[in-house]
JSON list of C-alpha atoms in Angstrom, two decimals:
[
{"chain": "A", "resi": 116, "resn": "ASP", "atom": "CA", "xyz": [18.55, 11.81, 58.51]},
{"chain": "A", "resi": 117, "resn": "GLU", "atom": "CA", "xyz": [22.85, 12.71, 59.00]},
{"chain": "A", "resi": 118, "resn": "SER", "atom": "CA", "xyz": [23.33, 9.90, 56.27]},
{"chain": "A", "resi": 119, "resn": "ASP", "atom": "CA", "xyz": [20.95, 11.59, 53.80]},
{"chain": "A", "resi": 120, "resn": "LEU", "atom": "CA", "xyz": [22.73, 15.37, 54.54]},
{"chain": "A", "resi": 121, "resn": "ILE", "atom": "CA", "xyz": [26.31, 13.29, 54.12]},
{"chain": "A", "resi": 122, "resn": "ARG", "atom": "CA", "xyz": [24.98, 12.25, 50.84]},
{"chain": "A", "resi": 123, "resn": "LYS", "atom": "CA", "xyz": [23.51, 15.28, 49.90]},
{"chain": "A", "resi": 124, "resn": "MET", "atom": "CA", "xyz": [27.16, 17.28, 50.50]},
{"chain": "A", "resi": 125, "resn": "GLN", "atom": "CA", "xyz": [28.44, 14.44, 48.64]},
{"chain": "A", "resi": 126, "resn": "GLU", "atom": "CA", "xyz": [26.76, 15.01, 45.89]},
{"chain": "A", "resi": 127, "resn": "GLU", "atom": "CA", "xyz": [27.09, 18.84, 45.96]},
{"chain": "A", "resi": 128, "resn": "ALA", "atom": "CA", "xyz": [31.34, 18.16, 45.98]},
{"chain": "A", "resi": 129, "resn": "ALA", "atom": "CA", "xyz": [30.69, 16.07, 42.97]},
{"chain": "A", "resi": 130, "resn": "LEU", "atom": "CA", "xyz": [29.09, 18.59, 41.37]},
{"chain": "A", "resi": 131, "resn": "ASP", "atom": "CA", "xyz": [31.05, 21.31, 41.89]},
{"chain": "A", "resi": 132, "resn": "LYS", "atom": "CA", "xyz": [34.12, 19.41, 41.33]},
{"chain": "A", "resi": 133, "resn": "LYS", "atom": "CA", "xyz": [32.55, 18.81, 37.76]},
{"chain": "A", "resi": 134, "resn": "TYR", "atom": "CA", "xyz": [31.76, 22.52, 37.00]},
{"chain": "A", "resi": 135, "resn": "GLN", "atom": "CA", "xyz": [35.42, 23.69, 37.92]},
{"chain": "A", "resi": 136, "resn": "GLU", "atom": "CA", "xyz": [36.68, 20.83, 35.47]},
{"chain": "A", "resi": 137, "resn": "ASP", "atom": "CA", "xyz": [34.14, 22.10, 33.12]},
{"chain": "A", "resi": 138, "resn": "THR", "atom": "CA", "xyz": [35.34, 25.87, 33.58]},
{"chain": "A", "resi": 139, "resn": "LYS", "atom": "CA", "xyz": [39.15, 25.69, 33.21]},
{"chain": "A", "resi": 140, "resn": "LYS", "atom": "CA", "xyz": [38.13, 23.50, 29.85]},
{"chain": "A", "resi": 141, "resn": "ARG", "atom": "CA", "xyz": [36.15, 26.47, 28.91]},
{"chain": "A", "resi": 142, "resn": "ASP", "atom": "CA", "xyz": [38.85, 28.84, 30.02]},
{"chain": "A", "resi": 143, "resn": "ALA", "atom": "CA", "xyz": [41.98, 26.80, 28.24]},
{"chain": "A", "resi": 144, "resn": "GLU", "atom": "CA", "xyz": [39.61, 26.94, 25.34]},
{"chain": "A", "resi": 145, "resn": "LEU", "atom": "CA", "xyz": [38.55, 30.74, 25.19]},
{"chain": "A", "resi": 146, "resn": "GLU", "atom": "CA", "xyz": [42.47, 31.44, 26.26]},
{"chain": "A", "resi": 147, "resn": "GLU", "atom": "CA", "xyz": [43.76, 29.11, 22.86]},
{"chain": "A", "resi": 148, "resn": "ARG", "atom": "CA", "xyz": [41.30, 31.33, 20.64]},
{"chain": "A", "resi": 149, "resn": "PHE", "atom": "CA", "xyz": [41.87, 34.65, 22.41]},
{"chain": "A", "resi": 150, "resn": "LYS", "atom": "CA", "xyz": [45.87, 33.78, 21.73]},
{"chain": "A", "resi": 151, "resn": "SER", "atom": "CA", "xyz": [44.97, 32.61, 18.20]},
{"chain": "A", "resi": 152, "resn": "LEU", "atom": "CA", "xyz": [43.10, 35.58, 17.29]},
{"chain": "A", "resi": 153, "resn": "SER", "atom": "CA", "xyz": [45.50, 37.94, 18.60]},
{"chain": "A", "resi": 154, "resn": "SER", "atom": "CA", "xyz": [48.28, 36.41, 16.78]},
{"chain": "A", "resi": 155, "resn": "ASP", "atom": "CA", "xyz": [46.28, 36.48, 13.47]},
{"chain": "A", "resi": 156, "resn": "PRO", "atom": "CA", "xyz": [43.26, 39.10, 13.67]},
{"chain": "A", "resi": 157, "resn": "PRO", "atom": "CA", "xyz": [40.59, 38.74, 11.04]},
{"chain": "A", "resi": 158, "resn": "GLN", "atom": "CA", "xyz": [40.72, 41.15, 8.18]},
{"chain": "A", "resi": 159, "resn": "PHE", "atom": "CA", "xyz": [38.18, 43.67, 7.60]},
{"chain": "A", "resi": 160, "resn": "SER", "atom": "CA", "xyz": [37.12, 45.75, 4.56]},
{"chain": "A", "resi": 161, "resn": "THR", "atom": "CA", "xyz": [34.91, 49.22, 4.70]},
{"chain": "A", "resi": 162, "resn": "GLN", "atom": "CA", "xyz": [35.91, 49.38, 0.88]},
{"chain": "A", "resi": 163, "resn": "SER", "atom": "CA", "xyz": [33.12, 48.26, -1.38]},
{"chain": "A", "resi": 164, "resn": "SER", "atom": "CA", "xyz": [34.14, 46.11, -4.11]},
{"chain": "A", "resi": 165, "resn": "HIS", "atom": "CA", "xyz": [35.46, 46.46, -7.32]},
{"chain": "A", "resi": 166, "resn": "ASP", "atom": "CA", "xyz": [32.49, 46.12, -9.14]},
{"chain": "A", "resi": 167, "resn": "SER", "atom": "CA", "xyz": [30.93, 49.61, -8.80]},
{"chain": "A", "resi": 168, "resn": "LYS", "atom": "CA", "xyz": [27.56, 48.17, -10.70]},
{"chain": "A", "resi": 169, "resn": "PRO", "atom": "CA", "xyz": [24.08, 47.62, -8.87]},
{"chain": "A", "resi": 170, "resn": "ARG", "atom": "CA", "xyz": [23.76, 44.26, -8.12]},
{"chain": "A", "resi": 171, "resn": "GLY", "atom": "CA", "xyz": [19.81, 42.98, -8.61]},
{"chain": "A", "resi": 172, "resn": "LYS", "atom": "CA", "xyz": [16.94, 44.62, -9.50]},
{"chain": "A", "resi": 173, "resn": "ILE", "atom": "CA", "xyz": [15.83, 47.79, -7.93]},
{"chain": "A", "resi": 174, "resn": "PRO", "atom": "CA", "xyz": [12.68, 47.61, -5.94]},
{"chain": "A", "resi": 175, "resn": "THR", "atom": "CA", "xyz": [9.82, 48.94, -6.67]},
{"chain": "A", "resi": 176, "resn": "PRO", "atom": "CA", "xyz": [8.06, 51.93, -4.12]},
{"chain": "A", "resi": 177, "resn": "VAL", "atom": "CA", "xyz": [5.26, 50.89, -2.07]},
{"chain": "A", "resi": 178, "resn": "LYS", "atom": "CA", "xyz": [1.96, 51.94, -3.66]},
{"chain": "A", "resi": 179, "resn": "ILE", "atom": "CA", "xyz": [-1.04, 52.35, -1.38]},
{"chain": "A", "resi": 180, "resn": "ASP", "atom": "CA", "xyz": [-3.00, 49.82, -3.10]},
{"chain": "A", "resi": 181, "resn": "ASP", "atom": "CA", "xyz": [-0.40, 47.32, -1.74]},
{"chain": "A", "resi": 182, "resn": "LEU", "atom": "CA", "xyz": [-1.22, 48.19, 1.72]},
{"chain": "A", "resi": 183, "resn": "TYR", "atom": "CA", "xyz": [-3.35, 46.29, 3.45]},
{"chain": "A", "resi": 184, "resn": "ASP", "atom": "CA", "xyz": [-5.37, 47.64, 6.57]},
{"chain": "A", "resi": 185, "resn": "GLU", "atom": "CA", "xyz": [-6.81, 45.19, 8.53]},
{"chain": "A", "resi": 186, "resn": "VAL", "atom": "CA", "xyz": [-8.75, 47.52, 10.56]},
{"chain": "A", "resi": 187, "resn": "ASP", "atom": "CA", "xyz": [-10.79, 48.20, 7.43]},
{"chain": "A", "resi": 188, "resn": "ASP", "atom": "CA", "xyz": [-12.82, 45.11, 7.78]},
{"chain": "A", "resi": 189, "resn": "TRP", "atom": "CA", "xyz": [-12.63, 44.04, 11.27]},
{"chain": "A", "resi": 190, "resn": "CYS", "atom": "CA", "xyz": [-16.29, 43.72, 11.66]},
{"chain": "A", "resi": 191, "resn": "CYS", "atom": "CA", "xyz": [-16.78, 41.21, 8.66]},
{"chain": "A", "resi": 192, "resn": "LYS", "atom": "CA", "xyz": [-13.78, 39.29, 9.92]},
{"chain": "A", "resi": 193, "resn": "PHE", "atom": "CA", "xyz": [-15.47, 39.34, 13.34]},
{"chain": "A", "resi": 194, "resn": "GLU", "atom": "CA", "xyz": [-18.71, 38.53, 11.82]},
{"chain": "A", "resi": 195, "resn": "GLU", "atom": "CA", "xyz": [-17.50, 35.73, 9.83]},
{"chain": "A", "resi": 196, "resn": "VAL", "atom": "CA", "xyz": [-15.41, 34.34, 12.90]},
{"chain": "A", "resi": 197, "resn": "LEU", "atom": "CA", "xyz": [-18.59, 34.54, 15.26]},
{"chain": "A", "resi": 198, "resn": "LEU", "atom": "CA", "xyz": [-20.61, 32.65, 12.85]},
{"chain": "A", "resi": 199, "resn": "GLN", "atom": "CA", "xyz": [-18.01, 29.71, 12.64]},
{"chain": "A", "resi": 200, "resn": "TYR", "atom": "CA", "xyz": [-18.05, 29.37, 16.70]},
{"chain": "A", "resi": 201, "resn": "LEU", "atom": "CA", "xyz": [-22.01, 29.56, 16.47]},
{"chain": "A", "resi": 202, "resn": "PHE", "atom": "CA", "xyz": [-22.43, 26.77, 14.19]},
{"chain": "A", "resi": 203, "resn": "ILE", "atom": "CA", "xyz": [-19.80, 24.45, 15.14]},
{"chain": "A", "resi": 204, "resn": "ASP", "atom": "CA", "xyz": [-20.79, 20.99, 13.96]}
]
């Protein structure tokens, strides 16, 4: 019993040490990234490009015929599935 407890405590201590090392490494990498971004921040532009022409084709509006309402034929689909279920080989 005592040897199991000691072994578990040693395993936990090893895990704690491992995670402390990982945390230190992660913190150092984040600090380096922060310093890098602070010294040379990325440039973002809110202005559009100099080309004012539209790019690509303007989409056509959706028509009622393009829309499909599944509620309209639920009974047919249900009947089809039910028949397939009943007549499975």
